[in-house]
Structures are given as structure tokens and as C-alpha cells.
Short mmCIF file of C-alpha atoms (C1' of nucleotides) and ligand atoms in Angstrom, two decimals:
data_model
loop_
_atom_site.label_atom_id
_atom_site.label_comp_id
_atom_site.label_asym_id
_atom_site.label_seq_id
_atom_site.Cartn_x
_atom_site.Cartn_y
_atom_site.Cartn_z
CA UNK A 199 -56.59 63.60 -28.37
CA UNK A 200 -55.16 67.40 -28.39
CA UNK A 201 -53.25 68.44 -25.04
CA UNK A 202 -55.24 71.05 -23.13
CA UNK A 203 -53.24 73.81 -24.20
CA UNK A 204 -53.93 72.79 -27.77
CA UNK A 205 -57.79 72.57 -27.09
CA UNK A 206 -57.53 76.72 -25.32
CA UNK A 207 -55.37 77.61 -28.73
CA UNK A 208 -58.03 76.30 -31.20
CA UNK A 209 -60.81 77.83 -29.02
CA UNK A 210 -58.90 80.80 -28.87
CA UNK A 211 -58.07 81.22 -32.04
CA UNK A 212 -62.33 80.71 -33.27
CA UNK A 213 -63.08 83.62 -30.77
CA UNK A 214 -60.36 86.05 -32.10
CA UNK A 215 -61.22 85.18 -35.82
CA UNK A 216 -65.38 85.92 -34.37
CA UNK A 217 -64.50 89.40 -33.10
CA UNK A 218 -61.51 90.43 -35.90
CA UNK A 219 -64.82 89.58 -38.14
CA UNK A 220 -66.17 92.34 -36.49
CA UNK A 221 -63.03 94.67 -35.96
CA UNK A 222 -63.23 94.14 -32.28
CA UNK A 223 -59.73 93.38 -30.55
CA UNK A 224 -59.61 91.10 -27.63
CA UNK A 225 -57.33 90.35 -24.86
CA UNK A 226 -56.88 87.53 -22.53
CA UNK A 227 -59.26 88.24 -20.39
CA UNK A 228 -62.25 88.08 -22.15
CA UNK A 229 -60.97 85.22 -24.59
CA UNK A 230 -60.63 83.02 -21.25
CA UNK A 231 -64.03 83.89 -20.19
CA UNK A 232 -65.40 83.37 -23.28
CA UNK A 233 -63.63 79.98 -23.84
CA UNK A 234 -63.45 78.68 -20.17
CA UNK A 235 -59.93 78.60 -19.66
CA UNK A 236 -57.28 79.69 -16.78
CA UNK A 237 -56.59 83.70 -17.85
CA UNK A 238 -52.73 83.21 -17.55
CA UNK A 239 -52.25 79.85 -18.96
CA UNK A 240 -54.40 81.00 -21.89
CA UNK A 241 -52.29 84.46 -22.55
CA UNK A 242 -48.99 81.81 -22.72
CA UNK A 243 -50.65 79.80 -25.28
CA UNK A 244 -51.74 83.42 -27.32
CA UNK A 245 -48.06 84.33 -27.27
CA UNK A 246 -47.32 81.15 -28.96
CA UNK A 247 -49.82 80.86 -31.33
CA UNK A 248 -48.01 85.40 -32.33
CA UNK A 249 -44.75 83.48 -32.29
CA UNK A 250 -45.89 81.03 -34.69
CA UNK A 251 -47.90 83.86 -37.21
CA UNK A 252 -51.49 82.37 -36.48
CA UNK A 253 -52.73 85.29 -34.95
CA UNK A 254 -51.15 89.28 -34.16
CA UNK A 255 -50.94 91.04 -31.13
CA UNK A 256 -51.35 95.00 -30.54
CA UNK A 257 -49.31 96.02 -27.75
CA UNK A 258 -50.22 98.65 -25.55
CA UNK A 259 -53.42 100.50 -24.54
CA UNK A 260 -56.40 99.47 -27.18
CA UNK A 261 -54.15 96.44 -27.80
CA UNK A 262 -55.28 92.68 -27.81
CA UNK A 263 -55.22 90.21 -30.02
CA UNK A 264 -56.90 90.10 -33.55
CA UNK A 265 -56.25 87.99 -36.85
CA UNK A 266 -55.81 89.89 -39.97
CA UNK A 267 -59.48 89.60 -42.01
CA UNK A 268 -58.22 88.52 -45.07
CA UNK A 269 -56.42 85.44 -43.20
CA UNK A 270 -59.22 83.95 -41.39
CA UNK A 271 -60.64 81.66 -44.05
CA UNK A 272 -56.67 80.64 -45.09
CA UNK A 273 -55.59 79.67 -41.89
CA UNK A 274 -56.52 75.83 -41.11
CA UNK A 275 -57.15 73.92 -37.74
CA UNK A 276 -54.04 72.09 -38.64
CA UNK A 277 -51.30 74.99 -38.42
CA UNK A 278 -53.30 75.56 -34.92
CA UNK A 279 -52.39 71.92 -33.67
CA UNK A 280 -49.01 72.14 -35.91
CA UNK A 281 -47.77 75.22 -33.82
CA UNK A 282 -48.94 73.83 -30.58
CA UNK A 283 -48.77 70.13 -30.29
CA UNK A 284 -46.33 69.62 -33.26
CA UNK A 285 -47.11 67.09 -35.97
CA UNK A 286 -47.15 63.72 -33.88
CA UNK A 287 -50.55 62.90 -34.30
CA UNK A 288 -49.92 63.32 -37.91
CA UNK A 289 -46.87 61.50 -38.22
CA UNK A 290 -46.87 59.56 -34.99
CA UNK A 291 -47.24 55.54 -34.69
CA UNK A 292 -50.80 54.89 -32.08
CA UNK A 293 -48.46 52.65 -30.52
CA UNK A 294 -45.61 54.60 -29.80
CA UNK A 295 -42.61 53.23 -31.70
CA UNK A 296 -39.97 55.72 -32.62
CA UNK A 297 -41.15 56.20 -35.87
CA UNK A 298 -44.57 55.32 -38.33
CA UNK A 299 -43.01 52.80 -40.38
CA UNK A 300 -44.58 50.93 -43.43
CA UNK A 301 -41.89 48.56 -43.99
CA UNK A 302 -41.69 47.32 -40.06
CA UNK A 303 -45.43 48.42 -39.02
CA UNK A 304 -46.64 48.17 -35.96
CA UNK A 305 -49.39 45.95 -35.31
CA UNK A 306 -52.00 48.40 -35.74
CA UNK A 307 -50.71 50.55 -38.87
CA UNK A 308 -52.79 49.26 -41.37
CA UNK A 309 -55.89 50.25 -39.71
CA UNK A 310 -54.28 53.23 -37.80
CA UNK A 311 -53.34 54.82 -40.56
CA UNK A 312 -56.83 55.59 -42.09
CA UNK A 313 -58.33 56.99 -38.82
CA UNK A 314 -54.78 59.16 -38.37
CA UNK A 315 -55.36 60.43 -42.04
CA UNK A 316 -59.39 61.38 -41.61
CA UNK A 317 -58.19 63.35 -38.86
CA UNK A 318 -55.39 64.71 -40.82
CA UNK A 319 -58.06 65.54 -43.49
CA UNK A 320 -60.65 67.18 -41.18
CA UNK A 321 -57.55 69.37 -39.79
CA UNK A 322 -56.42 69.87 -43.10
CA UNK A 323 -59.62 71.44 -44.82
CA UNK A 324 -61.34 72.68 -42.11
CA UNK A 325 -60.91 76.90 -41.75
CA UNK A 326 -61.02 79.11 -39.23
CA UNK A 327 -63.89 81.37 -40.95
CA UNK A 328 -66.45 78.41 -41.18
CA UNK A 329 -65.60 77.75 -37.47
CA UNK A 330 -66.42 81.26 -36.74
CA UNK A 331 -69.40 81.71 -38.92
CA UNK A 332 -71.02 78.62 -36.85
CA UNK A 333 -70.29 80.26 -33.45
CA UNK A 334 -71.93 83.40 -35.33
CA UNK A 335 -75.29 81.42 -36.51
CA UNK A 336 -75.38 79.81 -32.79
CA UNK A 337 -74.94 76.03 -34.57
CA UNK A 338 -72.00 75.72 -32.36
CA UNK A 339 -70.74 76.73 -29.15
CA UNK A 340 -67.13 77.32 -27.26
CA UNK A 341 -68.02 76.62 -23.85
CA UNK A 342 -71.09 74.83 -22.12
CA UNK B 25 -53.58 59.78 -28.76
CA UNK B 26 -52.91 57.10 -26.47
CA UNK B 27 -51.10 56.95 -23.17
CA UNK B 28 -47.85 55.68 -22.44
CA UNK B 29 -49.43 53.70 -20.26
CA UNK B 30 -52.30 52.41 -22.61
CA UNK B 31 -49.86 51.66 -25.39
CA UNK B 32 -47.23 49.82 -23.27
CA UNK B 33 -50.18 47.77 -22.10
CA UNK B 34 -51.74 47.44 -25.65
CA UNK B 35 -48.12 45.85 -26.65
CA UNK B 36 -47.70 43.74 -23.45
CA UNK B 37 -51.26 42.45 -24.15
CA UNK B 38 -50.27 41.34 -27.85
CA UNK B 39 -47.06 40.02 -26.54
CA UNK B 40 -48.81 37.67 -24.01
CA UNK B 41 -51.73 36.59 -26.16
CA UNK B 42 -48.75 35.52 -28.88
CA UNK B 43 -46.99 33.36 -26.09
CA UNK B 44 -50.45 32.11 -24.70
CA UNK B 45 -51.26 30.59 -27.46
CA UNK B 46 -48.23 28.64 -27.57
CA UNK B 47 -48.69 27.70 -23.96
CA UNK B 48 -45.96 29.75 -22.58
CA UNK B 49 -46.16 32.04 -19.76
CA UNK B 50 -44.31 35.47 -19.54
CA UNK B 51 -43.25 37.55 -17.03
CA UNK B 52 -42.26 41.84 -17.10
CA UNK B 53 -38.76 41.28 -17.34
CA UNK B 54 -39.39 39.75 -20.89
CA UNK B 55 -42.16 41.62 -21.79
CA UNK B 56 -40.49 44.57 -21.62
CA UNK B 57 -37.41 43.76 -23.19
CA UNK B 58 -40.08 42.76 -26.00
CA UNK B 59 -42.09 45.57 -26.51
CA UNK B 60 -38.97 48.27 -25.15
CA UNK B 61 -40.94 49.81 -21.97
CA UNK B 62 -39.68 50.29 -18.75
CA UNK B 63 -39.59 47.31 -16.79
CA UNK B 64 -41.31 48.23 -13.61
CA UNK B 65 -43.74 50.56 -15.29
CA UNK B 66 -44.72 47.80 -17.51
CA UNK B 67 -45.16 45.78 -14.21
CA UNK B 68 -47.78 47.82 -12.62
CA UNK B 69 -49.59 48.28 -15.96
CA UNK B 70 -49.67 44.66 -16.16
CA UNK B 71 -51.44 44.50 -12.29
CA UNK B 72 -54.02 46.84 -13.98
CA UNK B 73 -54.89 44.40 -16.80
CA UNK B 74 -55.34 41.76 -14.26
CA UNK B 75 -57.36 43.98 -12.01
CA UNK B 76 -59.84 44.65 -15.08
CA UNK B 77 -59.78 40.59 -15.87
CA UNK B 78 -58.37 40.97 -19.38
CA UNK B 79 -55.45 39.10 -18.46
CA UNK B 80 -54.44 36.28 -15.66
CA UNK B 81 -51.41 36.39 -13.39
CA UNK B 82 -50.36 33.37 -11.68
CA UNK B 83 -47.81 33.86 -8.97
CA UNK B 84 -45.00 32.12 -7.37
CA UNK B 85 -42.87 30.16 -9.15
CA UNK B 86 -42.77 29.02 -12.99
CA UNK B 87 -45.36 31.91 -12.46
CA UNK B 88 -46.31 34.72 -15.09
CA UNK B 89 -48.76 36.36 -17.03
CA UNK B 90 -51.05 34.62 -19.76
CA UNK B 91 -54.34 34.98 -21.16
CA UNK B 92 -56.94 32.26 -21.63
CA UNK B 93 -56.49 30.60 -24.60
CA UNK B 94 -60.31 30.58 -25.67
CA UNK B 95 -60.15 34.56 -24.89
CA UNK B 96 -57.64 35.81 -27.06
CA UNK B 97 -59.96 36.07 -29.80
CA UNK B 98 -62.55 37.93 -28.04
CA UNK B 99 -60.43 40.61 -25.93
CA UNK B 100 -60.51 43.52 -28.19
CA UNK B 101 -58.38 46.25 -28.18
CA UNK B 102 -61.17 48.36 -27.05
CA UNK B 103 -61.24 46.49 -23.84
CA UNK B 104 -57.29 47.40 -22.92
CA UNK B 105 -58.04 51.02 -24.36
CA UNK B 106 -61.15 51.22 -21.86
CA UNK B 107 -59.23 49.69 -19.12
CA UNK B 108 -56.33 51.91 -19.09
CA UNK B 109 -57.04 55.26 -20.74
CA UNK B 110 -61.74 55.13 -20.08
CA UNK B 111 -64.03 56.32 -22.84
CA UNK B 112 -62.53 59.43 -23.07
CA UNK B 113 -61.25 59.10 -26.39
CA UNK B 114 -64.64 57.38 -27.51
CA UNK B 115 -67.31 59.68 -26.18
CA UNK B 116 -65.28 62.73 -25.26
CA UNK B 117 -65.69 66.44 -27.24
CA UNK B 118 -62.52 66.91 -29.13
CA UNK B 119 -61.92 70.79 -27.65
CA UNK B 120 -62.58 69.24 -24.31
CA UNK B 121 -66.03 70.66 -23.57
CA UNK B 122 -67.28 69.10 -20.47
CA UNK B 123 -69.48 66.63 -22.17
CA UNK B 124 -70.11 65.89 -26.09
CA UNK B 125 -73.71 66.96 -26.78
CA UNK B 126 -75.15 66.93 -30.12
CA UNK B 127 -77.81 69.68 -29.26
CA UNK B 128 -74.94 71.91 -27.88
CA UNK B 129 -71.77 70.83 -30.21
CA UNK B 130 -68.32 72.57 -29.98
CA UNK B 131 -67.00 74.01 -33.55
CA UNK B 132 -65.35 70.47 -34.36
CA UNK B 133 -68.66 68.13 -33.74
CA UNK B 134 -69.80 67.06 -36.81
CA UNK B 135 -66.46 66.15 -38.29
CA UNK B 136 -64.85 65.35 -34.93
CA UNK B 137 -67.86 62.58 -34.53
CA UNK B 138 -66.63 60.93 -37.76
CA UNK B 139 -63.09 60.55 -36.93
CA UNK B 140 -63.80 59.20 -33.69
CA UNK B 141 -66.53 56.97 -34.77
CA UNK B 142 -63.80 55.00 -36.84
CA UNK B 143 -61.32 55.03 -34.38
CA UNK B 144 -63.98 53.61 -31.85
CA UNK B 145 -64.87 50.48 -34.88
CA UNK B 146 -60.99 50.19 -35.29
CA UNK B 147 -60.46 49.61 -31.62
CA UNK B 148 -63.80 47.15 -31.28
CA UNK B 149 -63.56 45.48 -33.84
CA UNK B 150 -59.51 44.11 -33.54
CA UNK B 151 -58.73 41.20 -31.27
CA UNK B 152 -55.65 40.04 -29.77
CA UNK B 153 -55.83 36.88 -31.82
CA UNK B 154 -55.66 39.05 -34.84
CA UNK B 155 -52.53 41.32 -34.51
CA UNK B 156 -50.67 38.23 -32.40
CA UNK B 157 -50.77 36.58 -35.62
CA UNK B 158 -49.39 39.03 -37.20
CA UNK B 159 -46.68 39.05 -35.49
CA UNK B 160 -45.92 35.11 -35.50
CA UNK B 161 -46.43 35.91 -39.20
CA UNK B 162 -43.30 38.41 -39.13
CA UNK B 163 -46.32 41.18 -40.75
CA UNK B 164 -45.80 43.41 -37.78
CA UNK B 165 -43.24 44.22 -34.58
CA UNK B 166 -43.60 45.53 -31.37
CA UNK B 167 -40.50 47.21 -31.46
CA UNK B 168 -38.02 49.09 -33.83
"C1'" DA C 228 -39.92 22.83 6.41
"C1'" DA C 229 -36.86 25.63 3.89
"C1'" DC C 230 -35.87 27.91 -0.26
"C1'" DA C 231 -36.26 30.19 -4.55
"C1'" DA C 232 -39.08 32.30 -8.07
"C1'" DA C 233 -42.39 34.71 -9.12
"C1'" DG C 234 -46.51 38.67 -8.82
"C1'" DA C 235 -48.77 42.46 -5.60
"C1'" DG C 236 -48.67 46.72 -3.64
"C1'" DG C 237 -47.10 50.86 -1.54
"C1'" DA C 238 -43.86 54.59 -1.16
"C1'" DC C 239 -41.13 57.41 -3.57
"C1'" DA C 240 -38.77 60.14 -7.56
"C1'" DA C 241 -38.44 62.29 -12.16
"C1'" DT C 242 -40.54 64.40 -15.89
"C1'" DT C 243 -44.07 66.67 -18.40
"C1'" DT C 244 -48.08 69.29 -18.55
"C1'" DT C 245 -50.87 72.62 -16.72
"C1'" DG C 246 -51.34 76.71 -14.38
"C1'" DT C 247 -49.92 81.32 -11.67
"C1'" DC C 248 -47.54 85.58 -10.69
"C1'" DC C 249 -45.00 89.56 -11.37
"C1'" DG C 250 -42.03 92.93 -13.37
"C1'" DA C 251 -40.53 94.90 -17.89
"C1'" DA C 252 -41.63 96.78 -22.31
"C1'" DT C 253 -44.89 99.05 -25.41
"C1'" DT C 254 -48.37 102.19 -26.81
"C1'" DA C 255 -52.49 105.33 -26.87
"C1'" DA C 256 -54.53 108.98 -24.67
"C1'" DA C 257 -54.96 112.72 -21.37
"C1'" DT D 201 -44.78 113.80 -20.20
"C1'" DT D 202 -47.29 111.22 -17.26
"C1'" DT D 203 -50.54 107.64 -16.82
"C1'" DA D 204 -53.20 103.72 -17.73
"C1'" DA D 205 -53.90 99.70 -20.47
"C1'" DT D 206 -52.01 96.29 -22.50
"C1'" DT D 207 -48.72 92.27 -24.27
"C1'" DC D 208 -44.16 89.78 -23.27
"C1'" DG D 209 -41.14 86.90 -20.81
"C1'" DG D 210 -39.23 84.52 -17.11
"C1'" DA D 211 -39.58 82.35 -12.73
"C1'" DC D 212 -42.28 79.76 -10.05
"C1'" DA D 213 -46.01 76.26 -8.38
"C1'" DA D 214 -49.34 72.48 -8.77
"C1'" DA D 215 -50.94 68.45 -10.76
"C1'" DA D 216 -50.70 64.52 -13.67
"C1'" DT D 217 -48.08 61.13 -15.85
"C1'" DT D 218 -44.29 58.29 -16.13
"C1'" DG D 219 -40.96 55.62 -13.91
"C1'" DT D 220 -38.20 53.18 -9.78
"C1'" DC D 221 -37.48 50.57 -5.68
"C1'" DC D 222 -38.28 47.76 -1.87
"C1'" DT D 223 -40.92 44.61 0.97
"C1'" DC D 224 -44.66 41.33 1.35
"C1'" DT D 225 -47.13 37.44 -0.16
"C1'" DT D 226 -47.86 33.38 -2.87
"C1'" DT D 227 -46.47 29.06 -4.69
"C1'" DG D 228 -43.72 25.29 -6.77
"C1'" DT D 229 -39.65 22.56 -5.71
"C1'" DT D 230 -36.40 20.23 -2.93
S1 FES E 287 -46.02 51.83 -37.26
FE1 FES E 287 -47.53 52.12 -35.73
S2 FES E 287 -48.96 53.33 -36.79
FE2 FES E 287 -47.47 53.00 -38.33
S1 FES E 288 -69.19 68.69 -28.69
FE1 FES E 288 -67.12 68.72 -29.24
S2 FES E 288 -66.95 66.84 -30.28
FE2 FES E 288 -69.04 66.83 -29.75
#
DNA sequence: AACAAAGAGGACAATTTTGTCCGAATTAAA
DNA sequence: TTTAATTCGGACAAAATTGTCCTCTTTGTT
């Protein structure tokens, strides 16, 4: 569904949002533990996410990486999987033709379509704070 | 969402079923020009498909692939999907924990389930009979 | 029997995705 | 001002996916 480096970024970006919750910074190291994910590939995908304004990074010693508070319950699953995977699985035909096209559909548009906009829904609506606050009650987990 | 792979041999599948049921017999050079996939790509896509019995080669000459006639109503896309690309994309966590589990659910479980709940009815519930009609019908293309 | 027209299968190549490593730049603290 | 902790960026490596090519086998036709 997501590529893995997708997948890290999302997880990523839940444990950052936990821990800015709290004022704590964190760095690569601890977000790959946390998350179960290769250290180095991991700090790649962080730098991305900075370049595309998801999350800020503190350079230097007492630096990491920490999302500002009052942004946590604005920023959306979807500008996660928008800066990392791009908008295919938005946009994208299931069956690969050049372009999602009403007007010379595919055989499976019609039903496509729906699932591809649920998903585009659930991405659309669903925040990084919840996410967070889950992780916080224990209802959901990062790694298992 | 799907593979190249898995949507090359969704198409080639639909292609075939629509020429089956006119009694004619295709082979990868057409099929590809048909559904615009690499020719010997498509070829060893197509072996698959035989391998997993969801459609029937018949070699030498005035050879070529075809599917049963009484089949084509009852292959459903779920079959090609499993055949290709596994369960994955039915029973697998969307953040790519190792396993799904309900008792110990990643951040995106309870919406995640939904989305991929319909996507599994789309894909079990469509047969080949269905969309190749649609296409006869000039209602959908393989192609653009 | 010989030939031609197919699919089967294995080896190989290109591309993309995933992953690693290391040096440079930045910053706080001693 | 030195040092240590940290992110940044580029080069590199490994693995998976996508794609190509060539030979073998099978089978209908002559
Ligand atoms: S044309 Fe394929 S999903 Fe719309
Ligand atoms: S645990 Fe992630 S989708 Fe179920």
C-alpha cells in the first residue's frame, strides 16, 4: 500500500509528535528503535519529511527532531504520504494507465474509485495528535 | 497499490477472458500490444497465471492463451491479485507491522481495517466475465 | 519426417527501492 | 576556543522489481 519509507515517515512522525507533546527532542537513533526501522535509512526519510515542513530539526548538540506543539493536531496523515510517496494513490488509476480517467475508465474505476477515496478520507481527517494520544493511552502500538 | 506485475496480469487476464469467450485464442505479442506492457514481461506473468490454474496455455502451433469458457465468470479478480501480489494487501497492517493484530493494532487499525475491507469485497466480488463485458460494451479500455 | 509456430524456462540486464557510510556543517556547553 | 553531540548531504551498496533475450520443448501442418 505505502512504500517502506512512507510506512518509517508516518511512524516517525507519531513518535516525534509523542515526545514534542512532552518537550522531549529526539534523534534518529531512538526514533528507529522505537519504530523498528534501519537508523540511517530512517534519518534520510526525517530530512525529507524537514524539507517538506512536516516536522523541524535542531542542529547541533541538544538537537533532534521535534514538531512545533501547536501543529500536531493540524498536520494530517495525508501531507505525510503527500511528501513521501507523492499523490498517486490519490490520483492514480489501480490499473496503471497513465492517467485516472472518467471519460475512458479503466475497467475497474467505478468501483476503484470509492475504495481510493475512503482511503483518501481516512488520510485526509485523520491527525497526528489523535495518533499520538493512542500511542499515549497504550490503544495502539508502533512496533510489535 | 498494485504491482506492475499484478496489474499487467489483471489486464492480460481481462483481455483473454474477452477473446475466450469469442473462441479466440491469444498470444503475448497481442496481449501486450492490447493492454501496452512489455512484451516479454507480460510473457512470464502470463506463465504465472497458468502456474496458479487461472488461465490455460496451449502450446505449439495455432497455440495461445485462453480461459475456460464456463470459468470466466467465476475467476475473480481476487484470484489474479492473490496469485501475483499474496494477501498482503488483504490481511497486511498498513504501517507494515509484522502481522495485523487487533489486540496489538498499529495507529492506523481501526480505519485502515475499513478501507481494506472494501478493497478486499471489490476484488472478490468482480469477475472476469464482468469487466470483459465492459469492454465489448466500449464502457471501459485497457489502454489510453 | 521435416518444418514452422507457438509457450516454457533460465540467464541476464536495467531500474527502482531500500539501506549504509562517512565527512562536512552547526550548535551548545565546558 | 575547543570539544562533543548532533543534523545534512552525497556517494555508495544491496535487494527487489521490472524488463530482455535466447534456447528448449511442444504441437499442428505439410
Ligand atoms: S481509470 Fe483506472 S481507476 Fe480510474
Ligand atoms: S495493525 Fe496496522 S492495520 Fe492492523
Amino acid at each position: 500500500m505505502f512504500s517502506k519509507a512512507c510506512e518509517y515517515g508516518i511512524k516517525a512522525s507519531i513518535f516525534i509528535a509523542l515526545n514534542s507533546l512532552e518537550h522531549r527532542r529526539v534523534g534518529p537513533k531512538e526514533i528507529s528503535k522505537e519504530i523498528n526501522s534501519p537508523e540511517a535509512f530512517t534519518a534520510k526519510i526525517l530530512q525529507a519529511l524537514v524539507r517538506n515542513n512536516i516536522i523541524n530539526s535542531i542542529k547541533g548538540a541538544h538537537g533532534g527532531f521535534e514538531i512545533d506543539k501547536k501543529d500536531i493536531k493540524t498536520i494530517m496523515l495525508a501531507d505525510i504520504v503527500n511528501a513521501i510517496d507523492g499523490d498517486n494513490i490519490y490520483k492514480g488509476c489501480g490499473l496503471g494507465l497513465q492517467q485516472c480517467n472518467a471519460d475512458k475508465p479503466c475497467p475497474m474505476h467505478e468501483k476503484f474509485k470509492l475504495v481510493r477515496a475512503e482511503l483518501k478520507n481516512l488520510l485526509e481527517s485523520t491527525d497526528l495528535e489523535s495518533l499520538a494520544l493512542d500511542i499515549k493511552l497504550g490503544e495502539s502500538f508502533l512496533k510489535n
